[in-house]
Coordinates of C-alpha atoms and ligand atoms in Angstrom, one line a residue:
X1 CA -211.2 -17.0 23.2
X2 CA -212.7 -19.8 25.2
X3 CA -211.5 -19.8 29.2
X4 CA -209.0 -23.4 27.8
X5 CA -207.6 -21.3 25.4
X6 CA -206.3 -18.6 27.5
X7 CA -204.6 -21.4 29.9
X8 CA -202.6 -21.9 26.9
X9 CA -200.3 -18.4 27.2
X10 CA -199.8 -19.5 31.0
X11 CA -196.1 -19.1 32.1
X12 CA -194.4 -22.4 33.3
X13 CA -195.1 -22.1 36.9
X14 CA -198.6 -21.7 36.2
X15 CA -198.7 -24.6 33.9
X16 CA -196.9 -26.8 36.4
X17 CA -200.8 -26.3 39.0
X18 CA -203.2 -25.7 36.4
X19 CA -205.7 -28.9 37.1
X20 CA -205.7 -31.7 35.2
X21 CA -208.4 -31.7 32.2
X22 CA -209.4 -35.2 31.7
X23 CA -211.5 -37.3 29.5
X24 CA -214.9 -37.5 30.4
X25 CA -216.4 -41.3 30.0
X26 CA -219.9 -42.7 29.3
X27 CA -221.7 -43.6 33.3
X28 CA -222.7 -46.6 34.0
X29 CA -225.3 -47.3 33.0
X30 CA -225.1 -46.2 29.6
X31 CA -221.9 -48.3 29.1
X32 CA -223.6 -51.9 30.0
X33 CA -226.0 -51.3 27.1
X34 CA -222.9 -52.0 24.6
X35 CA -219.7 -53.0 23.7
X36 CA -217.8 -50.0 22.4
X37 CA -215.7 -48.1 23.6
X38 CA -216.8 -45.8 26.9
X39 CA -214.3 -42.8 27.1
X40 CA -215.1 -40.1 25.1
X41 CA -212.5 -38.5 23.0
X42 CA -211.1 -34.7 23.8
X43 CA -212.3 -31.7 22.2
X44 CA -209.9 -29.9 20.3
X45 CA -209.7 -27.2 22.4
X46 CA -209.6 -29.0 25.6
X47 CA -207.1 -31.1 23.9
X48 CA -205.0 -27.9 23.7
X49 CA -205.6 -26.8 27.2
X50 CA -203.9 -30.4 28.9
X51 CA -201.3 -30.3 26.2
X52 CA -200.5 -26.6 27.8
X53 CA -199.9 -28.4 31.2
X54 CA -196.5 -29.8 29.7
X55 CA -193.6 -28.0 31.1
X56 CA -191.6 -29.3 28.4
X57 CA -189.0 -31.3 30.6
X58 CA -185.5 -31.1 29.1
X59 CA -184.2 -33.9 27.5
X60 CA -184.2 -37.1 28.5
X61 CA -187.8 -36.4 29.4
X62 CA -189.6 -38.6 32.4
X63 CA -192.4 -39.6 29.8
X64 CA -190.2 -40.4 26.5
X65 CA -188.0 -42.7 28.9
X66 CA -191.3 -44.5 30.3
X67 CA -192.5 -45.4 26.9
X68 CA -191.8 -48.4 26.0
X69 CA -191.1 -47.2 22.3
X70 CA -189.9 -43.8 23.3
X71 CA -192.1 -41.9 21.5
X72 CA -191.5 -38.1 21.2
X73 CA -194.0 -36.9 23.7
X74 CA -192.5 -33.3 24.6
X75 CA -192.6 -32.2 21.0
X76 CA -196.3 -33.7 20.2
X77 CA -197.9 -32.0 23.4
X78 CA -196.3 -28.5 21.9
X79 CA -197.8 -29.0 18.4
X80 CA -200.9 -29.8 20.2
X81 CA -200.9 -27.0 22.2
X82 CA -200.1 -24.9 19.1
X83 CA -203.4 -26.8 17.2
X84 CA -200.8 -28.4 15.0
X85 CA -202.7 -31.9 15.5
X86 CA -201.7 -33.5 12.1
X87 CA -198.0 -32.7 12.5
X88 CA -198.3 -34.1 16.4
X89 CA -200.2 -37.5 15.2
X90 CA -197.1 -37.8 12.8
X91 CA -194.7 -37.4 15.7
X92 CA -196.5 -40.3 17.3
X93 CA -196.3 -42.1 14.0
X94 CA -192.7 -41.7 13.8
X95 CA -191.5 -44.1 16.8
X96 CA -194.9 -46.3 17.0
X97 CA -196.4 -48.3 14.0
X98 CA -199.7 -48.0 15.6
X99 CA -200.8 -45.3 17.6
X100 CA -204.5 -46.1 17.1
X101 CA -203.7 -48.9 19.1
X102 CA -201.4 -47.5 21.6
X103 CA -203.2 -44.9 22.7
X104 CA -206.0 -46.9 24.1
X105 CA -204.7 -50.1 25.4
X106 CA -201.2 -49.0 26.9
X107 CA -201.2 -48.8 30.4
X108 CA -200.4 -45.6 30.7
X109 CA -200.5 -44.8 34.3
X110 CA -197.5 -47.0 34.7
X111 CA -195.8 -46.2 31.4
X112 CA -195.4 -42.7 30.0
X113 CA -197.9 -41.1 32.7
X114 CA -196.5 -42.8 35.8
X115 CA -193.4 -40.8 34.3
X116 CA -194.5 -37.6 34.0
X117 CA -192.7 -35.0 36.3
X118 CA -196.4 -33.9 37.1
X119 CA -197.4 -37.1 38.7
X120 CA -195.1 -36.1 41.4
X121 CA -196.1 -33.1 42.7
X122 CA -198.3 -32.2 45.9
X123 CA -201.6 -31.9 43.9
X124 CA -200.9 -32.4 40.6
X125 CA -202.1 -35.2 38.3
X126 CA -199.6 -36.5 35.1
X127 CA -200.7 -34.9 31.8
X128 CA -203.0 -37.2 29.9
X129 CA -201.1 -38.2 27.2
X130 CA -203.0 -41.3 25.7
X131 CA -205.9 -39.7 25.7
X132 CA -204.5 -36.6 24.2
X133 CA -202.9 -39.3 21.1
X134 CA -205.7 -40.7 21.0
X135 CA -207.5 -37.1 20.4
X136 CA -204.6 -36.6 17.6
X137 CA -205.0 -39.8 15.7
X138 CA -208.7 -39.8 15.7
X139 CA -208.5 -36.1 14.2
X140 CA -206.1 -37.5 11.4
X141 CA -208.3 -40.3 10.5
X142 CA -211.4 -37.3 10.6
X143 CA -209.8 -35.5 8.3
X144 CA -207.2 -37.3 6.3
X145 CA -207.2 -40.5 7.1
X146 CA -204.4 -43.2 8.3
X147 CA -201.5 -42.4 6.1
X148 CA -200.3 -44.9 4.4
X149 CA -196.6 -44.3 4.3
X150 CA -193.4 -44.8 1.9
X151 CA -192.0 -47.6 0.9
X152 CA -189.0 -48.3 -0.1
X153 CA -188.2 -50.0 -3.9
X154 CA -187.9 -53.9 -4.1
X155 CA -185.1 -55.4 -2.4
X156 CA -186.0 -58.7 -4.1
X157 CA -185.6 -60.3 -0.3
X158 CA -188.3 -62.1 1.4
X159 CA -189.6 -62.5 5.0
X160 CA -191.8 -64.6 6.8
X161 CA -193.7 -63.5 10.0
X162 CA -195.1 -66.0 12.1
X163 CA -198.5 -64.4 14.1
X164 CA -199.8 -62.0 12.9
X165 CA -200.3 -59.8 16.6
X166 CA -199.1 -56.6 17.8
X167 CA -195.3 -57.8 17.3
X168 CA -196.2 -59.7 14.2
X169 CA -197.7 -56.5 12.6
X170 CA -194.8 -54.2 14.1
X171 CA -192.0 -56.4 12.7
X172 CA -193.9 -56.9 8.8
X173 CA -194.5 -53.2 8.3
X174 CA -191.3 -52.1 9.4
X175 CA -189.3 -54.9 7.1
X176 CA -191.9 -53.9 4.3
X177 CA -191.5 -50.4 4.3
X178 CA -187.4 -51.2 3.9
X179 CA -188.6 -52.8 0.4
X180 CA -188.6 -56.3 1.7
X181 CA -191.4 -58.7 0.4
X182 CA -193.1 -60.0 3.7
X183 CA -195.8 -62.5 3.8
X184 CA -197.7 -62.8 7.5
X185 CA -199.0 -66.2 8.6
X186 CA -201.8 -66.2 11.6
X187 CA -203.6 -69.3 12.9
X188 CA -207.1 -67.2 12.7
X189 CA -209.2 -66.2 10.3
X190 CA -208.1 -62.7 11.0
X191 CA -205.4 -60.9 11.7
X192 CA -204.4 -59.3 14.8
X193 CA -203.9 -61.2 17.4
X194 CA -204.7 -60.4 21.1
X195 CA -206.0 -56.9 19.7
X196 CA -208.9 -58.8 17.8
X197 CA -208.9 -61.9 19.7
X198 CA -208.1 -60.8 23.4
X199 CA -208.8 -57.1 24.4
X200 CA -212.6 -56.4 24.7
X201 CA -214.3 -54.1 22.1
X202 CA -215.1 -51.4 25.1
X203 CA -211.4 -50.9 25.3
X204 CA -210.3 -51.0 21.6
X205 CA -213.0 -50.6 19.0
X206 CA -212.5 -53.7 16.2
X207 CA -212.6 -51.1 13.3
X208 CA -209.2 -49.7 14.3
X209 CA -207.7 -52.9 14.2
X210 CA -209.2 -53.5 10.8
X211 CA -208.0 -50.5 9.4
X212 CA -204.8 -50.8 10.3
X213 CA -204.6 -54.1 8.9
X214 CA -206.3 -52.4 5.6
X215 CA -203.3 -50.0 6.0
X216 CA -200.6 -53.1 5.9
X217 CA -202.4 -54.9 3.0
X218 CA -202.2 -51.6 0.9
X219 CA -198.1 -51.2 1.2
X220 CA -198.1 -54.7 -0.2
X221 CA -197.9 -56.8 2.8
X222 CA -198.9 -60.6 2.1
X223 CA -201.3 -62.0 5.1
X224 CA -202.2 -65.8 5.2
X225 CA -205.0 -67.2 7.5
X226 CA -206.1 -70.3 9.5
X227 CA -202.5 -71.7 8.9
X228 CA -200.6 -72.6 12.0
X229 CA -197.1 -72.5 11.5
X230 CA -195.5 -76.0 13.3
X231 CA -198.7 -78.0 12.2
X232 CA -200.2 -76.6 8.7
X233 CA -196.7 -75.8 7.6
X234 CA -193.5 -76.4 9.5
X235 CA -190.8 -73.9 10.7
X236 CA -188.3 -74.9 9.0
X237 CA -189.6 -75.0 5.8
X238 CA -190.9 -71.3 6.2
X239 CA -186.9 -70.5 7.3
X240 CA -186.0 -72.5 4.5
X241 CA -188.1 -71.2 1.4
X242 CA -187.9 -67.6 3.0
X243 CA -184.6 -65.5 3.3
X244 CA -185.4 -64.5 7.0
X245 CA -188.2 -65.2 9.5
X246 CA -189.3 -63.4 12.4
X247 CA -191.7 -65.6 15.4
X248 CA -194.3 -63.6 16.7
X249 CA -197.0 -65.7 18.1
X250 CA -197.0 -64.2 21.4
X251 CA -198.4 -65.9 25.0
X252 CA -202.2 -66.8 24.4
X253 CA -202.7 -70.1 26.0
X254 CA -204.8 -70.2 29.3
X255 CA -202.7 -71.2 31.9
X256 CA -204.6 -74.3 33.0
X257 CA -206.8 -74.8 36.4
X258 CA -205.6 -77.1 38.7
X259 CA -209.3 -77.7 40.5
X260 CA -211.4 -80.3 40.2
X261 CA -214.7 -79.8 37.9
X262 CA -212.8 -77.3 35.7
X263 CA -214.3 -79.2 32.6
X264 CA -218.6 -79.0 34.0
X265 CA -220.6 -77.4 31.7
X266 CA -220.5 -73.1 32.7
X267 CA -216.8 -73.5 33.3
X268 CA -214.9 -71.2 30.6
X269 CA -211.1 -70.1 30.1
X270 CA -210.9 -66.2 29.3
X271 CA -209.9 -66.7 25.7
X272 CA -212.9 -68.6 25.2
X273 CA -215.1 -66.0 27.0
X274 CA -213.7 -63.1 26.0
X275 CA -213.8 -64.3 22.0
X276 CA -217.6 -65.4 22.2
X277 CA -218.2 -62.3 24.3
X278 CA -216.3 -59.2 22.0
X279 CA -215.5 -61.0 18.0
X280 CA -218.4 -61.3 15.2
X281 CA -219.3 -64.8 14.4
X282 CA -218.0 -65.5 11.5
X283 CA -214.0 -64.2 12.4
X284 CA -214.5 -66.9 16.0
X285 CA -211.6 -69.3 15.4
X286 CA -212.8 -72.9 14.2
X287 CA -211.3 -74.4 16.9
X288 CA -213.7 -73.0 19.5
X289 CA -216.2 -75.6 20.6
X290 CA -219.1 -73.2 20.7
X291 CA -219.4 -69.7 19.0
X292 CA -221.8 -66.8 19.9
X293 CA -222.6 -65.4 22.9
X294 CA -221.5 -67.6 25.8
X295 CA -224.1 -69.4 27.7
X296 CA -224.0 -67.5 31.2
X297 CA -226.4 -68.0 34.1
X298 CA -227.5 -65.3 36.6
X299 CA -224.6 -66.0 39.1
X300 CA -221.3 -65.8 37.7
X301 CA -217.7 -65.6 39.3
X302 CA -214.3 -64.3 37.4
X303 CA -211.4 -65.9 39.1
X304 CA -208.1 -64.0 39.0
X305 CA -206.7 -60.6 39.4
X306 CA -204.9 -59.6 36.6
X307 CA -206.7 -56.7 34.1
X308 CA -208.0 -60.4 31.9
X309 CA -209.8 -61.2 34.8
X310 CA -211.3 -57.6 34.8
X311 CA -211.7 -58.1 31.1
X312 CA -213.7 -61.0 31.3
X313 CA -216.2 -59.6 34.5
X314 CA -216.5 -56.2 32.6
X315 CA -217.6 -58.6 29.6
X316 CA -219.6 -60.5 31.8
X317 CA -221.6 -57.3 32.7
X318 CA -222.5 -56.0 29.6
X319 CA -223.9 -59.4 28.6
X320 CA -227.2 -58.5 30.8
X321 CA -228.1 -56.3 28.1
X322 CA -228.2 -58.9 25.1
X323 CA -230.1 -61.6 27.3
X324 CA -232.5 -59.7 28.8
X325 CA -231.8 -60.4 33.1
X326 CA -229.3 -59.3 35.6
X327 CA -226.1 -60.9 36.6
X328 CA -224.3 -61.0 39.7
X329 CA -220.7 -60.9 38.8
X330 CA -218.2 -61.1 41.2
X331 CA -214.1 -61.5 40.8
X332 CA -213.0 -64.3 43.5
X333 CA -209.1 -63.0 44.1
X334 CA -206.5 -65.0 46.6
X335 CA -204.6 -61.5 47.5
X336 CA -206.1 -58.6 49.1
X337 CA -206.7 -55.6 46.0
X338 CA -203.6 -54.2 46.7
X339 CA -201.8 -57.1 45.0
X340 CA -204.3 -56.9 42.2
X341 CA -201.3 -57.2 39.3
X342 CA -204.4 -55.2 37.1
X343 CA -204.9 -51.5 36.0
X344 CA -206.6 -49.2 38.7
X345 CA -208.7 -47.4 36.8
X346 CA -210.1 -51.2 34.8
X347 CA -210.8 -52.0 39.1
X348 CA -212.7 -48.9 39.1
X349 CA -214.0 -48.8 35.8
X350 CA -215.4 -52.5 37.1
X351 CA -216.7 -51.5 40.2
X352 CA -218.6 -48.6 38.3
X353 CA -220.5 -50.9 36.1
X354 CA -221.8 -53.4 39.6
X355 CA -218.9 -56.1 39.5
X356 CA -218.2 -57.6 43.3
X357 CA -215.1 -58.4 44.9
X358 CA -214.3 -61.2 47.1
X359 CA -210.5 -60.5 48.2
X360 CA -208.9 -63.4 49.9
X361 CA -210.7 -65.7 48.2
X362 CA -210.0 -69.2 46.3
X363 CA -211.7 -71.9 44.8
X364 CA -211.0 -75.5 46.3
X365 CA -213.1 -77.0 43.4
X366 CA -216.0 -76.6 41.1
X367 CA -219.4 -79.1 42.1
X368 CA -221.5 -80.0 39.5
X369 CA -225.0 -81.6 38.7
X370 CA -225.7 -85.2 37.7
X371 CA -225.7 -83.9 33.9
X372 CA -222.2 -82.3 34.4
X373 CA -223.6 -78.9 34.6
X374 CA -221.8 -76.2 37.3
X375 CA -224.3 -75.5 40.5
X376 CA -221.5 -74.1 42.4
X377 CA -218.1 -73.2 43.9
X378 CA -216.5 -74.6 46.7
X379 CA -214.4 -71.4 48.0
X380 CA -211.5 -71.1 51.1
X381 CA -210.5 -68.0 52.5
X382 CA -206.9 -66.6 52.7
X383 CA -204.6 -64.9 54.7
X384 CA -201.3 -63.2 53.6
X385 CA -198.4 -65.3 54.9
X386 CA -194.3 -64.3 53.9
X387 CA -193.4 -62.9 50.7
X388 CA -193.2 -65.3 47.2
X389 CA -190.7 -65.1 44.4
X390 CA -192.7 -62.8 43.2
X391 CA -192.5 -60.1 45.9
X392 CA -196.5 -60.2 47.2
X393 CA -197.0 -61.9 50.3
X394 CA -198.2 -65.3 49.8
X395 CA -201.9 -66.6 50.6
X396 CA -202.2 -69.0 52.6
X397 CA -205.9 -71.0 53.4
X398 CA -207.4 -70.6 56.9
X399 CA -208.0 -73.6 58.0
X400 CA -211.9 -74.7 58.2
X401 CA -212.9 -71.0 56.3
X402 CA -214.5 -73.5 53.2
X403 CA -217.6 -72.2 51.9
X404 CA -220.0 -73.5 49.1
X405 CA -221.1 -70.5 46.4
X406 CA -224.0 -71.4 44.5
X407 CA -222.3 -70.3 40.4
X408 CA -223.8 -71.0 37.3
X409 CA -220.9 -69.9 35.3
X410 CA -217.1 -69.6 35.8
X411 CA -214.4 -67.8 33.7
X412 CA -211.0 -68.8 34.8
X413 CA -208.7 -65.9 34.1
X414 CA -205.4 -67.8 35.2
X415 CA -202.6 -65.7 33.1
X416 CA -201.3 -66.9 29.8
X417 CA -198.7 -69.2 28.7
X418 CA -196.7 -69.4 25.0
X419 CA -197.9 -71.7 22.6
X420 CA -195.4 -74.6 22.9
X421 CA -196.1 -76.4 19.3
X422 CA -193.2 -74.1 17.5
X423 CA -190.2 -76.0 20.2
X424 CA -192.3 -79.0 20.3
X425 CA -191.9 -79.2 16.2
X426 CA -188.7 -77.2 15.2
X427 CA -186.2 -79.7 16.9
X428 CA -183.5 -76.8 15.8
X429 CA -185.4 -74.0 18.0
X430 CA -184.1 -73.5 21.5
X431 CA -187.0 -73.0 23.9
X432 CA -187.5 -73.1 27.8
X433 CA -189.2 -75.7 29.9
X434 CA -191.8 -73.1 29.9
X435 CA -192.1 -72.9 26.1
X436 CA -190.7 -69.5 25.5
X437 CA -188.3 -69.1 22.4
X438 CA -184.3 -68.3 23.5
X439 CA -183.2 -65.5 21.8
X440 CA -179.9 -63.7 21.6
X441 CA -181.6 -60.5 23.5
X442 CA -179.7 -57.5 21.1
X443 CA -180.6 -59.1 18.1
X444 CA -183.3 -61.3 18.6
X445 CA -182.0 -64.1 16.9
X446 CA -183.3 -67.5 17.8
X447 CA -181.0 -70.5 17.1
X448 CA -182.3 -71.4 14.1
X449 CA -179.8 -69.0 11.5
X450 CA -182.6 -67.2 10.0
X451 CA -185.5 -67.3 12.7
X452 CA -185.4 -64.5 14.8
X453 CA -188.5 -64.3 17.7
X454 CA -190.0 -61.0 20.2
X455 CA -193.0 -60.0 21.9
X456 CA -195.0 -62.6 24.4
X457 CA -193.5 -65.9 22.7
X458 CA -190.2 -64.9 24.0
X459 CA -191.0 -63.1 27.4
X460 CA -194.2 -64.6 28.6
X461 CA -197.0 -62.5 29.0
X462 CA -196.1 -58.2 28.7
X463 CA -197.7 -55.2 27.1
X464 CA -198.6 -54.0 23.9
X465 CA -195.7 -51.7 23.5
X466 CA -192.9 -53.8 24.9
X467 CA -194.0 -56.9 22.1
X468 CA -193.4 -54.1 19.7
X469 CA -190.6 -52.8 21.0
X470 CA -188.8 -56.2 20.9
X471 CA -190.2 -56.3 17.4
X472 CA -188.8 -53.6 16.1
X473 CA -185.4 -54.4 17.3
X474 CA -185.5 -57.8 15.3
X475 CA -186.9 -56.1 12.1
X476 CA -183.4 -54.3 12.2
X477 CA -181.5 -57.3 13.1
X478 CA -182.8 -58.8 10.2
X479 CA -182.2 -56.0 7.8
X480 CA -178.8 -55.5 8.8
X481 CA -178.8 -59.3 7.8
X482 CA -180.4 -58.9 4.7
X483 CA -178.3 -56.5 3.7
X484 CA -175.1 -58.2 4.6
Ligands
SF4_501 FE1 -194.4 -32.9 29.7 FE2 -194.8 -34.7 31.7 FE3 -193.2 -35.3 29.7 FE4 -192.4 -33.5 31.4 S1 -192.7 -35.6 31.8 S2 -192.3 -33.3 29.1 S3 -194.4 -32.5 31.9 S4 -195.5 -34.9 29.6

């Protein structure tokens, strides 16, 4: 019996101090040679021995209520810690359509983790659940694969999904698996959404998203690419040939700079950088002006905060490896760290791999060349002046603090906004001056009669798991329709 397997016959107490096990990542410098994914996945028995840590909190448990969908967590940490893996990925399974997915980009620290009755204590550290589904999904597709499910008979009824995202995908494989015939439309060549087209390979490997797609394809769900619904094919004739629709298309604009110089050559929004930087040629929308690798000089600067920002620096970095010279990255931020709206452990997984900080820091513009090429960034220093409407102090310039950076190349990871061509086409469809879709928020029904909406086009900008959530809500909204 290993020295983790006798932890498992501890008595609650004991369980409540034994140390955290966690999951042990590539370093450094092994991660910048590559794009996949850098933490490692348990060991089945080390697996057991975190699972052990789980004092089983009586119901409602800390972690099930910060999950976004409320997944079952007490009972799948005791079929770990039994070795039950199969039967504890099916738990997962039972409340989230993709736990492949789940597992690695939630945030769990603030979710189910940030929950856990362990985090709480004098030396203790939360049990490390996403790492411990990820362990149990990975298992299941080792040895059996992604299941693929019931479905239930034809109900002759058909729906329409708009985007074919994480709340696109949630709401068409729950409908589906209720026997309705769904058909998913998606501007890209692929499907997936901000999965494929957002989140960097080194956080979610491609194949996973693939497969699940596979997975949705082979229980008969219809998918439909490079068609934007509101300019290929409008709303309303989608809510008119179909018996329901649900709007997924989520927030996936770049909010847009307000500097001068933001269109020199070297200047890039995230999307754009991220896309060229982590998707294969040939799935790269059309619409991008460029495709391949992004055209990056030795200096470059990330401006933001968010965990895009660290996205697009953490992208930045690996690129030294496919052209051949190192790259001094650094993340310009107008707030100290401790407003950083981003992931810890993506700040310290950044400053791991050599990224920079500048912390009260913002551009006043972008200078260029005579051929419209970016030589550099014209910066001001901050201070911190009275709370904003947002609840972090607001910067404020110090007067006469400009300096000039020299920059080859810029990402500008402002946030995301909705897509606003749905309102700006669907005169029926109630939207906000902001462009998200109004929806009645228990059933998710938009004004049009048989248009319901969730996920980013509705809130703005949210996780993976809360687009789903709101997804999976309106998938039962419309079958209590359907059915009526
Ligand atoms: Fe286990 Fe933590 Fe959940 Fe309690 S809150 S049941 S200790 S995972």
């Amino acid at each position: 019996m290993s020295q983790h397997r006798a932890s498992l016959d501890i008595d609650r107490k004991a369980r409540a101090y034994a140390p955290v096990l966690p999951v042990a990542k590539q370093d450094a410098k092994t991660r910048l040679g590559h794009f996949e994914e850098i933490y490692l996945t348990y060991e089945a028995e080390i697996a057991r021995a975190e699972a052990s840590r789980c004092i089983q909190c009586p119901d409602p448990a800390p972690c099930v209520l910060g999950c976004a969908i409320g997944n079952d967590i007490p009972t799948a940490l005791r079929l770990v810690e039994e070795g039950s893996f199969i039967e504890a990925a099916n738990i997962f399974r039972r409340t989230s359509p993709m736990p492949e997915i789940c597992s690695r980009v939630c945030p769990q620290e603030r979710l189910c983790e940030g929950s856990c009755t362990h985090g709480g204590g004098v030396s203790l550290q939360p049990i490390q659940i996403g790492k411990i589904e990820k362990f149990v999904i990975e298992y299941q597709y080792a040895t059996e694969g992604i299941p693929l499910g019931e479905v239930e008979p034809d109900t002759g009824k058909t729906v329409a999904i708009v985007g074919g995202g994480p709340a696109g995908m949630a709401a068409a494989e729950r409908l589906r698996r209720l026997g309705h015939a769904v058909t998913v439309y998606d501007a890209n060549p692929y499907p997936g959404g901000l999965l494929l087209y957002g989140i960097p390979a080194y956080k979610l490997q491609k194949e996973r998203v693939v497969k699940k797609i596979e997975q949705l394809k082979a229980i008969g769900i219809q998918f439909v690419a490079n068609t934007r619904i509101g300019q290929d094919i409008p709303l309303q004739q989608l809510a008119d040939t179909f018996d329901a629709v649900f709007v997924g298309t989520g927030a996936s604009v770049d909010s847009p700079p307000r500097w001068d110089g933001a269109d020199l050559h070297g200047v890039y929004t995230a999307t754009e950088f991220l896309i060229r930087c982590n998707v294969p040629v040939d799935l790269q929308p059309p619409a991008l002006a460029a495709k391949g690798l992004p055209d990056v000089g030795h200096h470059v600067f990330v401006i933001g905060g968010g965990d895009t920002a660290m996205d697009c620096v953490r992208s930045a970095l690996r690129l030294q490896h496919a052209l051949g010279y190192s790259l001094d990255v650094a993340c310009a931020y107008r707030r100290t760290e401790a407003e950083m709206p981003g992931s810890k452990s993506e700040r310290v997984n950044a400053q791991e791999e050599g990224a920079k900080f500048d912390w009260l820091t913002a551009p006043v513009r972008f200078i260029g060349d005579e051929q419209g090429t970016l030589t550099g960034i014209e910066f001001v220093r901050m201070t911190l002046g009275e709370p904003d409407e947002s609840g972090r102090r607001r910067p404020v310039p110090l007067e006469g603090s400009e300096f000039v950076a020299p920059a080859d190349t810029v990402v500008l990871a402002l946030g995301y906004t909705p897509d606003s061509l749905l309102g700006e086409t669907t005169p029926s469809l109630t939207t906000t001056r902001w462009g998200l879709i109004v929806i009645d928020p228990v059933t998710g029904k938009t004004s049009l009669p048989n248009v319901w909406a969730g996920g980013d086009a509705v809130t703005g900008p949210e996780l993976v798991g809360t687009a789903i959530d709101s997804a999976l809500h309106a998938a039962q909204s419309i079958t209590e329709y359907l059915r009526a």
